[in-house]
PDB file of C-alpha atoms in Angstrom:
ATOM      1  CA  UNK A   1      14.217   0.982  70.550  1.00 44.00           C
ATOM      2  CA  UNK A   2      16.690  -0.041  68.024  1.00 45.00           C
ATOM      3  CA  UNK A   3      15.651  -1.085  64.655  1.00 45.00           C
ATOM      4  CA  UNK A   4      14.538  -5.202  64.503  1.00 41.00           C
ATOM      5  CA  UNK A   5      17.080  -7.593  63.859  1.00 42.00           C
ATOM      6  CA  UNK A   6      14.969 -10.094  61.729  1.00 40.00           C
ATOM      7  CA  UNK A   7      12.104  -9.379  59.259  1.00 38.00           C
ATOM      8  CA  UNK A   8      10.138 -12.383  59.109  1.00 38.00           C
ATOM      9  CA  UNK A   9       8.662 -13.499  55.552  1.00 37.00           C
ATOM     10  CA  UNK A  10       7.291 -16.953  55.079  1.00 41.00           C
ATOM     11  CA  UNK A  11       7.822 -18.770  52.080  1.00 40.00           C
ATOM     12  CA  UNK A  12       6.810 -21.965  49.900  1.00 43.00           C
ATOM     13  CA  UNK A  13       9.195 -24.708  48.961  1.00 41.00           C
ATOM     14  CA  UNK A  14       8.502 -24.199  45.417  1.00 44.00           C
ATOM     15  CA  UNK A  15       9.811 -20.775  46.233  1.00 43.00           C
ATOM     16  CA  UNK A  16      13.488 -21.611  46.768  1.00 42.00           C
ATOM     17  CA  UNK A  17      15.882 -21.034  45.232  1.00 45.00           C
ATOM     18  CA  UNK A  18      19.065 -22.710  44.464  1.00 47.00           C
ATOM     19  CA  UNK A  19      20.844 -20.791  47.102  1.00 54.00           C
ATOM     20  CA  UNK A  20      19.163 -23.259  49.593  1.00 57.00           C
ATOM     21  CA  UNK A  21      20.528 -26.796  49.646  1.00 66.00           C
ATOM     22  CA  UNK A  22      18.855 -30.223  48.864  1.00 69.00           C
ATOM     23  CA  UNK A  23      19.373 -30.968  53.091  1.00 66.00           C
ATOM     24  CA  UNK A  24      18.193 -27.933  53.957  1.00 62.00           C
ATOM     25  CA  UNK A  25      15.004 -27.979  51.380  1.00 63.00           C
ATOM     26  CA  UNK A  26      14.513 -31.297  52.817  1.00 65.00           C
ATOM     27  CA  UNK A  27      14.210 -30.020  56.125  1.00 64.00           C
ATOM     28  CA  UNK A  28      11.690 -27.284  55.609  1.00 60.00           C
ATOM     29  CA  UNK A  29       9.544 -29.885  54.581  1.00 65.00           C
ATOM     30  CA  UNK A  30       9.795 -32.145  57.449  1.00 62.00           C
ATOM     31  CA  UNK A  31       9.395 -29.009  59.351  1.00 60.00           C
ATOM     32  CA  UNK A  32       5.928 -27.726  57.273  1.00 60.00           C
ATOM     33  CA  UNK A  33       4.446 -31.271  57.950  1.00 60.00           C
ATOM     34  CA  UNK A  34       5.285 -32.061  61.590  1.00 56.00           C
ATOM     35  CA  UNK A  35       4.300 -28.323  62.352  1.00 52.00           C
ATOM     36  CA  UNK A  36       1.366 -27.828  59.524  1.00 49.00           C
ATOM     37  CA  UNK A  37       2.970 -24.216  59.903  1.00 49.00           C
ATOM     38  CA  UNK A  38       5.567 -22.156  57.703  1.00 49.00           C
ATOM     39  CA  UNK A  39       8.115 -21.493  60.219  1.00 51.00           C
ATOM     40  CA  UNK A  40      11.242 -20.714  58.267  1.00 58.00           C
ATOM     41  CA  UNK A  41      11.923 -17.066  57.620  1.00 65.00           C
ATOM     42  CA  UNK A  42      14.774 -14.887  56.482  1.00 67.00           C
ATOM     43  CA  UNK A  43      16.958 -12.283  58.020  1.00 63.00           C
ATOM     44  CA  UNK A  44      15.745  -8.367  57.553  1.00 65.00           C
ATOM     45  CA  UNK A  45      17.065  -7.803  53.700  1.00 68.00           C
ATOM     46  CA  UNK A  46      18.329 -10.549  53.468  1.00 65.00           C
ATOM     47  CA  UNK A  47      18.003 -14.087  51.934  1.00 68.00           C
ATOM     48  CA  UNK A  48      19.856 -16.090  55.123  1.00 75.00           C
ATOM     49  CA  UNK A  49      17.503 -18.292  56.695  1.00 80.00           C
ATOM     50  CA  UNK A  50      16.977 -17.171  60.798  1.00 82.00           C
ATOM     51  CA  UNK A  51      16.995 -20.560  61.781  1.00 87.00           C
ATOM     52  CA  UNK A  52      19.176 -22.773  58.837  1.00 87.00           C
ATOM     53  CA  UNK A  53      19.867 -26.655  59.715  1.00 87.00           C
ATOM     54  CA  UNK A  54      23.470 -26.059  60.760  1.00 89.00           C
ATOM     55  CA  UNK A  55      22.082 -23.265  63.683  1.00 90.00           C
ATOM     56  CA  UNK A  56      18.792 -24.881  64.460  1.00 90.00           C
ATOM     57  CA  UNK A  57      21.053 -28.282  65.197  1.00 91.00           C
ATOM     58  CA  UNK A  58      23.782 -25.835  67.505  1.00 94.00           C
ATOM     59  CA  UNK A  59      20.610 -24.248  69.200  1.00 93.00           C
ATOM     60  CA  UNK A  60      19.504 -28.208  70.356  1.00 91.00           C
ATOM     61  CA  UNK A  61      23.099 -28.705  71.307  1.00 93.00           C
ATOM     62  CA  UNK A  62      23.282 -25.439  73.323  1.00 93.00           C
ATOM     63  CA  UNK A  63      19.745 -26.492  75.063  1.00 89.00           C
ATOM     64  CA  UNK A  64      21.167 -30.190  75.617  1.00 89.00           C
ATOM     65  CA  UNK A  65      24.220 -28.582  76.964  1.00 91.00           C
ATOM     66  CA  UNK A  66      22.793 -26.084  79.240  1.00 89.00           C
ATOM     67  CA  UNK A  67      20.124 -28.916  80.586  1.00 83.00           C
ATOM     68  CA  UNK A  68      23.110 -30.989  81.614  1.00 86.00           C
ATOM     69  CA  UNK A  69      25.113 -28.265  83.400  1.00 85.00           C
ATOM     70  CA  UNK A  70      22.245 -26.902  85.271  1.00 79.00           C
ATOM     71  CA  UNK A  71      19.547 -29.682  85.344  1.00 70.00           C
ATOM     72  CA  UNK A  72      20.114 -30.858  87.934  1.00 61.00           C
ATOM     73  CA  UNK A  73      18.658 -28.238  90.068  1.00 58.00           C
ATOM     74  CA  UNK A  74      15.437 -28.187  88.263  1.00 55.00           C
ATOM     75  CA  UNK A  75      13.796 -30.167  91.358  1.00 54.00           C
ATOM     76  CA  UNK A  76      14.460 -26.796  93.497  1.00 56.00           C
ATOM     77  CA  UNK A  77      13.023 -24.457  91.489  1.00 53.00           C
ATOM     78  CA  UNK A  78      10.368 -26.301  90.065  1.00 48.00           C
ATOM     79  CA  UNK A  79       8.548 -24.860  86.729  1.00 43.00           C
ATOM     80  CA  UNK A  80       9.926 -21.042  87.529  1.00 54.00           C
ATOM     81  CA  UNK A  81      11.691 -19.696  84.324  1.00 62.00           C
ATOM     82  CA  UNK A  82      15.162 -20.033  83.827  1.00 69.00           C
ATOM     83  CA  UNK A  83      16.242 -16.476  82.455  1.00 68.00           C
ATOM     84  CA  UNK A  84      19.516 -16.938  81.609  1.00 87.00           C
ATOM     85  CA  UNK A  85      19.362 -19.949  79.618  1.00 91.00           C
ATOM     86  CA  UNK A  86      19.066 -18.120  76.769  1.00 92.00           C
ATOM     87  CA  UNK A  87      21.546 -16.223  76.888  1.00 95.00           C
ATOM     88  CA  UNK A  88      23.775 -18.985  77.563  1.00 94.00           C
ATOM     89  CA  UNK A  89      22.477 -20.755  74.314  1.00 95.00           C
ATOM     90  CA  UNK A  90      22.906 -17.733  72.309  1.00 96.00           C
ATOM     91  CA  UNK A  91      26.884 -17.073  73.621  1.00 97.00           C
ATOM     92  CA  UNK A  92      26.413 -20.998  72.211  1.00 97.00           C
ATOM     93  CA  UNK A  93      25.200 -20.716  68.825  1.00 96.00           C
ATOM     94  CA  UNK A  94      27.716 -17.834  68.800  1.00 97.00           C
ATOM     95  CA  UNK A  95      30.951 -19.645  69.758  1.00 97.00           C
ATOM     96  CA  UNK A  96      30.055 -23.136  67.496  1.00 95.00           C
ATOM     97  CA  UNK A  97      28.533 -21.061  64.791  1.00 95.00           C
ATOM     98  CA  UNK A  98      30.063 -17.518  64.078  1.00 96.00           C
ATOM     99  CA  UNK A  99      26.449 -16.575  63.945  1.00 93.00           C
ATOM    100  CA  UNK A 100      24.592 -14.118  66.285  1.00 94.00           C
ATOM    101  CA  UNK A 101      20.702 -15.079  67.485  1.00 94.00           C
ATOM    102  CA  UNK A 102      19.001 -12.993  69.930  1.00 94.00           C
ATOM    103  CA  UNK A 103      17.952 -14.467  73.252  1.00 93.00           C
ATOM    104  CA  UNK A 104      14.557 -13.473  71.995  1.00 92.00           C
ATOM    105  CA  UNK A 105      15.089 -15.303  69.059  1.00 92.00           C
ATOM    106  CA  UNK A 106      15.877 -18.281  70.628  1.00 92.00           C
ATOM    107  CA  UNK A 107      13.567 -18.440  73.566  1.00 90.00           C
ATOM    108  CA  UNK A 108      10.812 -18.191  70.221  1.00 89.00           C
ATOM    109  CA  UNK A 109      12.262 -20.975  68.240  1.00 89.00           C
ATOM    110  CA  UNK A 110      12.197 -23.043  71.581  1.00 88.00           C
ATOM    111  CA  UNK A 111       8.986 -22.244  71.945  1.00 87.00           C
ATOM    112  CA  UNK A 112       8.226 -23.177  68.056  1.00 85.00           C
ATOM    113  CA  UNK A 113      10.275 -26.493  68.236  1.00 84.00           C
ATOM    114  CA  UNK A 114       8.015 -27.403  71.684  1.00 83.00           C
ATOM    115  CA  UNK A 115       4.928 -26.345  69.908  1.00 81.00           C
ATOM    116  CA  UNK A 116       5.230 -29.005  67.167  1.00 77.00           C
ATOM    117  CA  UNK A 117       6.680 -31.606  69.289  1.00 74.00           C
ATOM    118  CA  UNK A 118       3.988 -31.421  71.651  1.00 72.00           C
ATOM    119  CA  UNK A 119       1.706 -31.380  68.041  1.00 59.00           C
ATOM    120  CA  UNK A 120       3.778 -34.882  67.008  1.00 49.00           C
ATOM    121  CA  UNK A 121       3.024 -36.158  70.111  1.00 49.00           C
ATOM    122  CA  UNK A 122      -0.658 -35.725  69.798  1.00 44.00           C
ATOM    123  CA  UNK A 123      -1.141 -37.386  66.649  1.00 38.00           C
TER     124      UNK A 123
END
């Protein structure tokens, strides 16, 4: 196995430096209190978020895009996984970004983002 691409370290907002802008600090919190989880961490030695506002916002486009290019054929395969989609979204975040995430990495942040909607949703 190769070595990891991220190194995940959690972090408070009172942590932050001034590296991280007022949008962005914003967003961490909206994220802590929908989620009641710390879910933004930083690349392996470095201090770049994995998941800043600018990707996390390409990663819903990518998804949006993907949904309505093959959507429609959700009905035939029911609730079967889809296991190129994301790939596709991380060719995506590549092309509108300049910035590489791992198909692993986004199939988790998915997975995160569903998470606390379904949480929202509950409350």
């Amino acid at each position: 196995m190769g070595a990891s691409y991220s190194q995940f370290s959690t972090f408070t907002l009172d942590s932050l430096n001034d590296n991280y802008t007022p949008e962005d600090k914003a967003a961490f919190e909206v994220e802590r209190s929908l989620t009641q989880r710390k879910l933004s961490k930083n690349l392996k030695g470095r201090s770049e978020l994995v998941w800043p506002p600018a990707l996390e916002s390409a990663l819903l486009r990518g998804l949006g895009e993907y949904d309505s290019l093959y959507g429609q054929h959700r009905t035939e395969r029911g609730l079967k996984k889809w296991p190129k989609r994301n790939n596709w979204i991380s060719e995506f975040i590549l092309q509108e970004t300049n910035k590489l995430r791992t198909s692993k990495q986004v199939g988790s942040r998915i997975q995160q983002l569903a998470a606390a909607t379904k949480d929202l949703h509950c409350n």
